[in-house]
Short mmCIF file of N, CA and C in Angstrom, two decimals:
data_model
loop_
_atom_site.label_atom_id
_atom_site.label_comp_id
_atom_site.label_asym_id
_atom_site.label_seq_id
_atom_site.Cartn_x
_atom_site.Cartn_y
_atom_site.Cartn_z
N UNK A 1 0.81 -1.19 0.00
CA UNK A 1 0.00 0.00 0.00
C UNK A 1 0.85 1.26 0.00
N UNK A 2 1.74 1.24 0.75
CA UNK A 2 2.79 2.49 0.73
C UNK A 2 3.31 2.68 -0.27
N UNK A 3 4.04 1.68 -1.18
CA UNK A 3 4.61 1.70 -2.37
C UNK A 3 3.79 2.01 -3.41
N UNK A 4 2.03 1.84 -3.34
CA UNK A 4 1.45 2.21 -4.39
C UNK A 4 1.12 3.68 -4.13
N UNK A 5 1.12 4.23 -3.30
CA UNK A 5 0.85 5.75 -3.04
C UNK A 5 2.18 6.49 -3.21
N UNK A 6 3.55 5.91 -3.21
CA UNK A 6 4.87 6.43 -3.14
C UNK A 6 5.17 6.35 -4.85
N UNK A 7 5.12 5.37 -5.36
CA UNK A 7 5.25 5.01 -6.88
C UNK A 7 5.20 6.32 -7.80
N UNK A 8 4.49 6.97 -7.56
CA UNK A 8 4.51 8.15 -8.54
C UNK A 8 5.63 9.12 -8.50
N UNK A 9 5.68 9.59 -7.00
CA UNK A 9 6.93 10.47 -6.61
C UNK A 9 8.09 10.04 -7.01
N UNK A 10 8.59 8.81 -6.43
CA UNK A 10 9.67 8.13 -7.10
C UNK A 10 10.31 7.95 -8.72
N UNK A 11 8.89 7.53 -9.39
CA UNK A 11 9.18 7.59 -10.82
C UNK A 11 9.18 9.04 -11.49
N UNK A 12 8.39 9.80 -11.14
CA UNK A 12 8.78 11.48 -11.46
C UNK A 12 10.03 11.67 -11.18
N UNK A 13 10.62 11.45 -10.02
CA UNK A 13 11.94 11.57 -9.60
C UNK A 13 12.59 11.33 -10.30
N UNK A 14 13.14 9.85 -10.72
CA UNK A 14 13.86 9.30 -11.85
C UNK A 14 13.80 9.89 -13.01
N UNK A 15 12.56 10.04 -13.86
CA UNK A 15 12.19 10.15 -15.21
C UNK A 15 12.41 11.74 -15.24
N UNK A 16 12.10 12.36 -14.55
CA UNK A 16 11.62 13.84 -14.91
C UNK A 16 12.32 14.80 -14.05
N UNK A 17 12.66 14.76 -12.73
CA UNK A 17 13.12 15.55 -11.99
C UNK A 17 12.69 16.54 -10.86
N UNK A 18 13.71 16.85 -10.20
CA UNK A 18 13.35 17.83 -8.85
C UNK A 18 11.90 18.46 -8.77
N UNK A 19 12.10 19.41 -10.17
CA UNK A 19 11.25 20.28 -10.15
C UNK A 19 9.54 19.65 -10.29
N UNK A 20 9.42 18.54 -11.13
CA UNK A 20 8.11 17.93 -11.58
C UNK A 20 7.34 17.03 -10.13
N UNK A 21 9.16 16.88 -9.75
CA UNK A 21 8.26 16.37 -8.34
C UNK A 21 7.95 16.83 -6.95
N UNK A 22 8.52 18.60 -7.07
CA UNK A 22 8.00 19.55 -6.01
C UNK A 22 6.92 19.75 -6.40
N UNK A 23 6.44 20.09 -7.95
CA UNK A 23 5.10 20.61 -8.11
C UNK A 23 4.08 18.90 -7.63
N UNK A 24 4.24 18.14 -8.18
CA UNK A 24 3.17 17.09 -7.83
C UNK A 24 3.84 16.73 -6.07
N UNK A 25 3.93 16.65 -5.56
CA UNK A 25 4.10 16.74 -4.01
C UNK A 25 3.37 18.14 -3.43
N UNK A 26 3.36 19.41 -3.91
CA UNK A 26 2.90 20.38 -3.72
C UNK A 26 0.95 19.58 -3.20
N UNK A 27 0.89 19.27 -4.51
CA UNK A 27 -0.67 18.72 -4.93
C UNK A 27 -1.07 17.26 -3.36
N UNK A 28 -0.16 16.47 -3.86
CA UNK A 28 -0.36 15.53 -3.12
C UNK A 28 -0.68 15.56 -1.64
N UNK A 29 0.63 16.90 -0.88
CA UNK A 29 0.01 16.74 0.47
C UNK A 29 -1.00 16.70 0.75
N UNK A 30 -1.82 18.39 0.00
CA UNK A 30 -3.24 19.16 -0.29
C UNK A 30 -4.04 17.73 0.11
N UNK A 31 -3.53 17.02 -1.23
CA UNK A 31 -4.87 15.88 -1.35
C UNK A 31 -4.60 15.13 0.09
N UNK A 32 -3.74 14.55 0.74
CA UNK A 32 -3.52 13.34 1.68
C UNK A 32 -4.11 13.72 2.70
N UNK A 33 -4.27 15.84 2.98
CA UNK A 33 -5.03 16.12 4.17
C UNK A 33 -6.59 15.93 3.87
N UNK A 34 -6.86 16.01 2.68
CA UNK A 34 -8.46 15.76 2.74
C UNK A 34 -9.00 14.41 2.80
N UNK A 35 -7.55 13.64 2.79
CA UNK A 35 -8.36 12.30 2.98
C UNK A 35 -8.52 11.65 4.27
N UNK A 36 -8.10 12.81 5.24
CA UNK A 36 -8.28 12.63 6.95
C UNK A 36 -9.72 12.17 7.67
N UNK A 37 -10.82 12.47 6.59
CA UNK A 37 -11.57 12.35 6.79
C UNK A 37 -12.66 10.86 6.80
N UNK A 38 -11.71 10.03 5.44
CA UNK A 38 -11.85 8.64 4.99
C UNK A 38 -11.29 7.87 6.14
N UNK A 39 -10.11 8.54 7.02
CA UNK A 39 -9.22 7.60 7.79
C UNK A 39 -10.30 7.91 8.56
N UNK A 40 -10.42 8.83 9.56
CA UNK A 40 -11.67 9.32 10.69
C UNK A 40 -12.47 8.28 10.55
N UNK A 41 -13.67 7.98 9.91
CA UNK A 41 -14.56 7.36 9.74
C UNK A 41 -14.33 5.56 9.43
N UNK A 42 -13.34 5.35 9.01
CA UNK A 42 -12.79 3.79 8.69
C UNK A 42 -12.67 3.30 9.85
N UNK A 43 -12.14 4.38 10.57
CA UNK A 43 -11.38 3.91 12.05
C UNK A 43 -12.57 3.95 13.09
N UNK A 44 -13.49 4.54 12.74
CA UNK A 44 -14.76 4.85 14.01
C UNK A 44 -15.60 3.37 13.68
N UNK A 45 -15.82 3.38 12.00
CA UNK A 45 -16.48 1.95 12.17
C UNK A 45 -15.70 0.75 11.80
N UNK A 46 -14.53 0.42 11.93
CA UNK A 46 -13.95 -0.48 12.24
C UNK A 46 -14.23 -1.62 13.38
N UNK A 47 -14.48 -1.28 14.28
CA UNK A 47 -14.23 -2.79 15.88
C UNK A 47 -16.18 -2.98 14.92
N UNK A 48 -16.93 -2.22 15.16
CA UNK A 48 -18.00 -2.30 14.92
C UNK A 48 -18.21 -3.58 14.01
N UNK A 49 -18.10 -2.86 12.40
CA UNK A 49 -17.91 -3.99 11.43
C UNK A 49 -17.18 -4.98 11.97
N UNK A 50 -16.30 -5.38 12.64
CA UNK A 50 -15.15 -6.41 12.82
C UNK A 50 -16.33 -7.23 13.85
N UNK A 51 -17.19 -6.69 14.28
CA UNK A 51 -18.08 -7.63 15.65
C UNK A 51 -19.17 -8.15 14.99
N UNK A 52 -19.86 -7.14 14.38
CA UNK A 52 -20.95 -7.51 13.37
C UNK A 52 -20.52 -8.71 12.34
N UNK A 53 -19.84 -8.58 11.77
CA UNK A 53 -19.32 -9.96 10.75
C UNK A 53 -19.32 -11.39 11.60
N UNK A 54 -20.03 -12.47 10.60
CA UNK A 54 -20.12 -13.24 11.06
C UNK A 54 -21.17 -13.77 12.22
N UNK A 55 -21.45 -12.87 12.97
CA UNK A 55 -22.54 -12.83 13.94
C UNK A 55 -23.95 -11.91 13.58
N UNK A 56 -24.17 -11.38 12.83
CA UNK A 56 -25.30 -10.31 12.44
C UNK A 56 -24.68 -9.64 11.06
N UNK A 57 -25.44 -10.89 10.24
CA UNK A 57 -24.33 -10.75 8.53
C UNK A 57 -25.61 -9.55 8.05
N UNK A 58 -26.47 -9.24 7.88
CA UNK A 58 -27.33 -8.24 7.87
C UNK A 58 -27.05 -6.66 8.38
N UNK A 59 -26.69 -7.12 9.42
CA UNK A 59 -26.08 -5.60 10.18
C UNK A 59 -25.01 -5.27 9.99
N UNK A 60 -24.27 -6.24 9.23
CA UNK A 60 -22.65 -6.06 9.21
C UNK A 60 -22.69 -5.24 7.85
N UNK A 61 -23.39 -5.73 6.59
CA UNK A 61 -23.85 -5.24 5.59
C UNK A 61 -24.44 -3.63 5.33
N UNK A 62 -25.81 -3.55 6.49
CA UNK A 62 -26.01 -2.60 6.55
C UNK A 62 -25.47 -1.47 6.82
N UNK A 63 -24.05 -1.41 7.77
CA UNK A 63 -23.48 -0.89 8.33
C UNK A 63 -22.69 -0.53 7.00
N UNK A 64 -22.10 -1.42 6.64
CA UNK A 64 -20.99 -1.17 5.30
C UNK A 64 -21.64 0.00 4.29
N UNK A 65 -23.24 -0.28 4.29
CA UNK A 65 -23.58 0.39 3.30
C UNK A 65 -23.93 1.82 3.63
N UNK A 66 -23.78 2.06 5.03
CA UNK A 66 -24.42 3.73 6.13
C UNK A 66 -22.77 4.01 5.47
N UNK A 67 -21.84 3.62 5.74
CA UNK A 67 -20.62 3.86 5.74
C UNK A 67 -19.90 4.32 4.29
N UNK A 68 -20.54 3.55 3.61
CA UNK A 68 -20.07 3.84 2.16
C UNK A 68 -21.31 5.32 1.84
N UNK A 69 -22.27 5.32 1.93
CA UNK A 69 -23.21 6.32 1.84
C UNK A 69 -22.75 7.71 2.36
N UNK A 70 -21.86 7.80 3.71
CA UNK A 70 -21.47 8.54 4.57
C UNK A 70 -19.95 9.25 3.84
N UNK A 71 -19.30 8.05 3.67
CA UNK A 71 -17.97 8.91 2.30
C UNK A 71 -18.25 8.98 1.19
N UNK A 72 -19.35 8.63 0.60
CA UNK A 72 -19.93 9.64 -1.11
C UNK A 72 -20.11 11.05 -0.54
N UNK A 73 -20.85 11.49 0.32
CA UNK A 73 -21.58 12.26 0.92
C UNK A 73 -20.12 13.07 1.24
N UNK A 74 -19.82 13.27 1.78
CA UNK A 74 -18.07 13.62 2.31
C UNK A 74 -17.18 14.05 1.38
N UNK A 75 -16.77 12.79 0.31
CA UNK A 75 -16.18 13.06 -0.77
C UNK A 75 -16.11 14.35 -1.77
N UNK A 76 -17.75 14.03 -2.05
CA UNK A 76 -18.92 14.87 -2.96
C UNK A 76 -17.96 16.22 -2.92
N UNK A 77 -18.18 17.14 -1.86
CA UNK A 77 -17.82 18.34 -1.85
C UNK A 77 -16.49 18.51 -1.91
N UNK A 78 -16.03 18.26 -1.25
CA UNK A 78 -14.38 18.03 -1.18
C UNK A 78 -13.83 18.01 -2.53
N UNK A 79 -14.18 17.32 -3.60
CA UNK A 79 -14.08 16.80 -4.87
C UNK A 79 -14.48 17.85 -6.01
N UNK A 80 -15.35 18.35 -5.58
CA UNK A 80 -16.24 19.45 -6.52
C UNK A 80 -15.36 20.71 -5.87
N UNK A 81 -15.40 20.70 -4.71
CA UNK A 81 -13.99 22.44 -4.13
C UNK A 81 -12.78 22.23 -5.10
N UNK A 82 -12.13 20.64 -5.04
CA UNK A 82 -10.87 21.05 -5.20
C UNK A 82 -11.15 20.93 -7.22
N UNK A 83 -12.25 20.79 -7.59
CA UNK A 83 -11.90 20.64 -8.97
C UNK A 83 -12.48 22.37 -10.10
N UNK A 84 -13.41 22.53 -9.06
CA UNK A 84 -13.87 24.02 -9.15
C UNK A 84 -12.83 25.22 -8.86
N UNK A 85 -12.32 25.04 -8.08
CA UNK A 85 -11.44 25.95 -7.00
C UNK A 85 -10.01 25.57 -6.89
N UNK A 86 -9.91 24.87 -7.86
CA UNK A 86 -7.88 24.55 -8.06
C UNK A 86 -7.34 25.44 -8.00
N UNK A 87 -7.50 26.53 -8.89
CA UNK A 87 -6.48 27.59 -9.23
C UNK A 87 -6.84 28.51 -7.32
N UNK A 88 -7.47 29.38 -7.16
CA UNK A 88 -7.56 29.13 -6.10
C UNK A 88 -7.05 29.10 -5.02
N UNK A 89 -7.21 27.41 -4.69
CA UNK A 89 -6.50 26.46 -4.02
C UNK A 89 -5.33 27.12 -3.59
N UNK A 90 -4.32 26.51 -5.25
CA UNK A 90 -3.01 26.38 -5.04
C UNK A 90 -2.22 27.85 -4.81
N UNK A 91 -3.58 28.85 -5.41
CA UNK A 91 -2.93 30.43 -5.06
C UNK A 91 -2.59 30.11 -3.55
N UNK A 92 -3.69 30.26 -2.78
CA UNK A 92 -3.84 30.93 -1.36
C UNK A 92 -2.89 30.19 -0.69
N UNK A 93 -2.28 28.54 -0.56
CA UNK A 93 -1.65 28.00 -0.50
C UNK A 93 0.22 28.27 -0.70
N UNK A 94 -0.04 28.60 -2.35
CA UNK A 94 1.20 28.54 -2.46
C UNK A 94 1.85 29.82 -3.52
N UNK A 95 1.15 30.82 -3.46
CA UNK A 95 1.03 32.32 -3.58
C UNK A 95 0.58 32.15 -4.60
N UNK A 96 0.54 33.61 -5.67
CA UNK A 96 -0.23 33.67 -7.16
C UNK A 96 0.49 33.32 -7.87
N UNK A 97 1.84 32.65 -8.26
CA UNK A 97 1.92 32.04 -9.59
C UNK A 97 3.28 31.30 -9.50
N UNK A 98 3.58 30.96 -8.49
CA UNK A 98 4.97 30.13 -7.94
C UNK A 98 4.45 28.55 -8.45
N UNK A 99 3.44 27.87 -8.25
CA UNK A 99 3.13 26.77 -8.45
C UNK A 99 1.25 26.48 -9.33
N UNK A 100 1.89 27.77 -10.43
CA UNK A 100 -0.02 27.56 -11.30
C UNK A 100 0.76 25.90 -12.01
N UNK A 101 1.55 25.23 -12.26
CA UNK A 101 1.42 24.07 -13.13
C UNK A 101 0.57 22.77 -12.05
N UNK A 102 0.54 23.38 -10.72
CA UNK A 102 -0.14 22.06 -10.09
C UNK A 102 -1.81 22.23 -10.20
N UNK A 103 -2.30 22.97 -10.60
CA UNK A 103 -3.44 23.96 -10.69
C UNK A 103 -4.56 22.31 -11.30
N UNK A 104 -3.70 22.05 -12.75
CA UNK A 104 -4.37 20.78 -13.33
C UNK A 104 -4.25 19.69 -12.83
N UNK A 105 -3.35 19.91 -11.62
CA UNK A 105 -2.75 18.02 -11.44
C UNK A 105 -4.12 18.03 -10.00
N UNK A 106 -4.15 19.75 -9.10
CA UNK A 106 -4.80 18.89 -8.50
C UNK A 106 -6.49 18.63 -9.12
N UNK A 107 -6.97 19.38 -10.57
CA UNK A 107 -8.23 18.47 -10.69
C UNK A 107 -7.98 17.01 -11.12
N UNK A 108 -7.00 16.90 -11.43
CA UNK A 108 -7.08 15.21 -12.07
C UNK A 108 -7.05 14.77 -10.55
N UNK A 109 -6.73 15.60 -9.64
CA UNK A 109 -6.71 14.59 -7.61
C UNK A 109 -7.62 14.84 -7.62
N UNK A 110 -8.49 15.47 -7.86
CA UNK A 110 -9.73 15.87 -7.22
C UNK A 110 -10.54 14.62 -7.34
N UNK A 111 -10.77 13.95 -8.78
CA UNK A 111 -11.18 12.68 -8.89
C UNK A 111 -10.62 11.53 -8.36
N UNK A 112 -9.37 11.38 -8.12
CA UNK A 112 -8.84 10.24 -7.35
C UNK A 112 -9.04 10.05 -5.93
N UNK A 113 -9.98 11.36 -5.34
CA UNK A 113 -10.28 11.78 -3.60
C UNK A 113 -11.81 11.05 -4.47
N UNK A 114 -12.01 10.83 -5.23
CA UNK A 114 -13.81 10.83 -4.77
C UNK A 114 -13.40 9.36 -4.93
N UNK A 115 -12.74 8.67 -5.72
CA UNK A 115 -12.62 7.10 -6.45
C UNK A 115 -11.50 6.46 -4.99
N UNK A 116 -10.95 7.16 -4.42
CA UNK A 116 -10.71 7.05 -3.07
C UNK A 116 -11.09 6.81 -2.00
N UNK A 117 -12.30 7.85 -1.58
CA UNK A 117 -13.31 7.36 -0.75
C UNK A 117 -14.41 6.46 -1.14
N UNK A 118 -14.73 6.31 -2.38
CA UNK A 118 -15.68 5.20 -3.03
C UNK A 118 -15.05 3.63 -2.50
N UNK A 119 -13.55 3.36 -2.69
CA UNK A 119 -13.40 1.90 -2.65
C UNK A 119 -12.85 1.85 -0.79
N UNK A 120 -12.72 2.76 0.07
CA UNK A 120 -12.39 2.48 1.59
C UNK A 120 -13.40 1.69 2.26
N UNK A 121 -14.76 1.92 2.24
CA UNK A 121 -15.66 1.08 2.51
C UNK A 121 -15.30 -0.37 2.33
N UNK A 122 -15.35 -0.58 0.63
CA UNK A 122 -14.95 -2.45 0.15
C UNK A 122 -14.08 -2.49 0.72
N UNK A 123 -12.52 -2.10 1.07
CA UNK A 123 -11.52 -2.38 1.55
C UNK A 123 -11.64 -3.04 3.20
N UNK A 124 -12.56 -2.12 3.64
CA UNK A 124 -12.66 -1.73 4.85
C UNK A 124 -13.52 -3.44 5.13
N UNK A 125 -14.55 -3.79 4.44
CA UNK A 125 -15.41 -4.67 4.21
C UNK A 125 -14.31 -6.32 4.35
N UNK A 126 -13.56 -6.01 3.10
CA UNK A 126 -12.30 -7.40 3.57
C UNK A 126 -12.26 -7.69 4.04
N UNK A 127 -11.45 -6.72 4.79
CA UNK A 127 -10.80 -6.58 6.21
C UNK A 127 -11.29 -7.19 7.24
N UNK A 128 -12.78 -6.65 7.66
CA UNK A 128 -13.74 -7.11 8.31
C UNK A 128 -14.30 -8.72 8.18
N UNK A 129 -14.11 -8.80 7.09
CA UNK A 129 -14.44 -10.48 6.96
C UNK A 129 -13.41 -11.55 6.77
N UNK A 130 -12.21 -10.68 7.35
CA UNK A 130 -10.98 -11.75 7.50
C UNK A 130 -10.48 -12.29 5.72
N UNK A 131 -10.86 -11.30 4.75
CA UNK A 131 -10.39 -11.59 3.53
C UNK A 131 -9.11 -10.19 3.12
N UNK A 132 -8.17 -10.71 4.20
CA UNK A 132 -6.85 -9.59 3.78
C UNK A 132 -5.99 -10.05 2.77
N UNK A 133 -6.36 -11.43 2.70
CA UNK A 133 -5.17 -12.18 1.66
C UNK A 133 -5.56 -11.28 0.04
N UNK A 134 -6.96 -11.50 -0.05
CA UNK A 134 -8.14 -10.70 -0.93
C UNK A 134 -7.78 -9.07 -1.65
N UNK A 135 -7.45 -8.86 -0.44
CA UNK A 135 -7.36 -7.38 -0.34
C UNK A 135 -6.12 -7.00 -0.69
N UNK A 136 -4.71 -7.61 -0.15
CA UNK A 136 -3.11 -7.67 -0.63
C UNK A 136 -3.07 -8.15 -2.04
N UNK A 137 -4.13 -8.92 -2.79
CA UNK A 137 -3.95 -9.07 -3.96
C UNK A 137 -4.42 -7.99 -4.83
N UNK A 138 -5.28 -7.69 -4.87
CA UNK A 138 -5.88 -6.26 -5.04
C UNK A 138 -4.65 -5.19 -5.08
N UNK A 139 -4.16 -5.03 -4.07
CA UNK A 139 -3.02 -3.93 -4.01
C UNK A 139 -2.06 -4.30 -4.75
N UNK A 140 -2.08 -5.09 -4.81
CA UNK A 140 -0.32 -5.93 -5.53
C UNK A 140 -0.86 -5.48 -7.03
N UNK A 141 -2.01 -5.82 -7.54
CA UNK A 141 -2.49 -5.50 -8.56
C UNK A 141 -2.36 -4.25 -9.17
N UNK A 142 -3.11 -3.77 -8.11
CA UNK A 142 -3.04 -1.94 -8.42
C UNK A 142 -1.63 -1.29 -8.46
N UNK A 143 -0.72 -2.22 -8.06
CA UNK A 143 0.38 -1.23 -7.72
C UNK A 143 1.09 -1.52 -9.14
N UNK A 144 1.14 -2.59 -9.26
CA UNK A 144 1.87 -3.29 -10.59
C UNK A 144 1.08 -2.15 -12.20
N UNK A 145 -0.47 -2.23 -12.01
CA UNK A 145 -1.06 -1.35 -12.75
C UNK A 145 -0.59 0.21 -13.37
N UNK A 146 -0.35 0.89 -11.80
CA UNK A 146 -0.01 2.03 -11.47
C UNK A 146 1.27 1.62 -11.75
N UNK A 147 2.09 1.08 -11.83
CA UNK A 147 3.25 1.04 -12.46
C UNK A 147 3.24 1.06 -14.08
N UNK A 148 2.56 0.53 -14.41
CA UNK A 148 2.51 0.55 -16.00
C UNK A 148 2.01 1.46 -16.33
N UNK A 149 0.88 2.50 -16.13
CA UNK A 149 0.20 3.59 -16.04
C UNK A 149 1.35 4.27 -16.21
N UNK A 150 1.68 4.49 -15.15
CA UNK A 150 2.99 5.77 -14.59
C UNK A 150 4.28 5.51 -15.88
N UNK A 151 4.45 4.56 -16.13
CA UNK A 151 5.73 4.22 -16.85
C UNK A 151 4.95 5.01 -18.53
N UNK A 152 3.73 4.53 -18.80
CA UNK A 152 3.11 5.70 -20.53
C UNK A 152 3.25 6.96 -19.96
N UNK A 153 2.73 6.98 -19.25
CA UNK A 153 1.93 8.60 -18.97
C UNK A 153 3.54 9.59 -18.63
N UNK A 154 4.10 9.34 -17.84
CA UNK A 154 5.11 10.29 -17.42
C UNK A 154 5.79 10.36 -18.68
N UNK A 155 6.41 8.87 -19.34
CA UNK A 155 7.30 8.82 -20.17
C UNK A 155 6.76 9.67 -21.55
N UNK A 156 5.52 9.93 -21.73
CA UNK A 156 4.65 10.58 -22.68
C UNK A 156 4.42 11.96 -22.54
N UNK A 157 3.83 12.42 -21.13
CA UNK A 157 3.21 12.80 -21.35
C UNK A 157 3.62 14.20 -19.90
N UNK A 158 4.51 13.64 -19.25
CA UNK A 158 5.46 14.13 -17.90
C UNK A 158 4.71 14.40 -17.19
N UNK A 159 4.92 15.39 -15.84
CA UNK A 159 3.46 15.81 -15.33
C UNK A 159 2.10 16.03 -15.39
#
């Protein structure tokens, strides 16, 4: 999981340099604080789901689904600020024109915060039903993905 959230920085690093990867780090923190809110809530219904499973497969369900309902809802705005309000953003942040090239990177985050909080729930759901093996394959997947992704796109297309 670390390596698939690190993967980008690293390969900017290599491929492209200092500068491509202050501006997308600029973006990234932005995004990692709004996702304080996905951790908040994973972590509140966590023991919950983990008790419910298996013993009250109905409630365990239902719960998953208040929960997933609860980070659309969350996401939603968060997602629409930072894709409306980029430029913005990265002014007030990071003055008027020191860092306008992150302006686009963070609407392309803006969508990866909503497709973010969309899959924490399922994750969260695994977890809960003792399917982590499930879930590490999944990541292994995504990361290998996001590797091939990252390897067109930068090599194409850079920041």
């Amino acid at each position: 999981g670390s390596l698939f959230f690190q993967l980008d920085t690293l390969l900017l690093a290599l491929w492209k340099g200092d500068h491509d990867v202050g501006i997308y780090q600029s973006v990234f923190k932005f995004v990692s604080l709004s996702l304080i809110f996905s951790d908040i809530a994973v972590n509140a219904f966590m023991p919950t789901l983990s008790r419910f499973h298996g013993m009250q497969q109905e409630r365990w369900n239902m719960l998953g689904e208040l929960l997933n309902k609860i980070l659309f809802f969350i996401a939603l705005p968060i997602t629409l600020t930072m894709f409306v309000y980029a430029d913005q953003i990265i002014s007030l942040i990071y003055g008027n024109h020191s860092f306008s090239d992150a302006v686009p990177l963070l609407r392309i985050f803006s969508f990866i915060v909503l497709m973010r909080y969309s899959v924490e729930t399922y994750a969260l759901m695994l977890t809960t039903s003792r399917r982590q093996t499930t879930r590490m394959i999944i990541v292994v997947v995504a990361t290998v993905i996001n590797f091939l992704l990252n390897m067109y796109f930068i090599s194409n297309f850079g920041l």
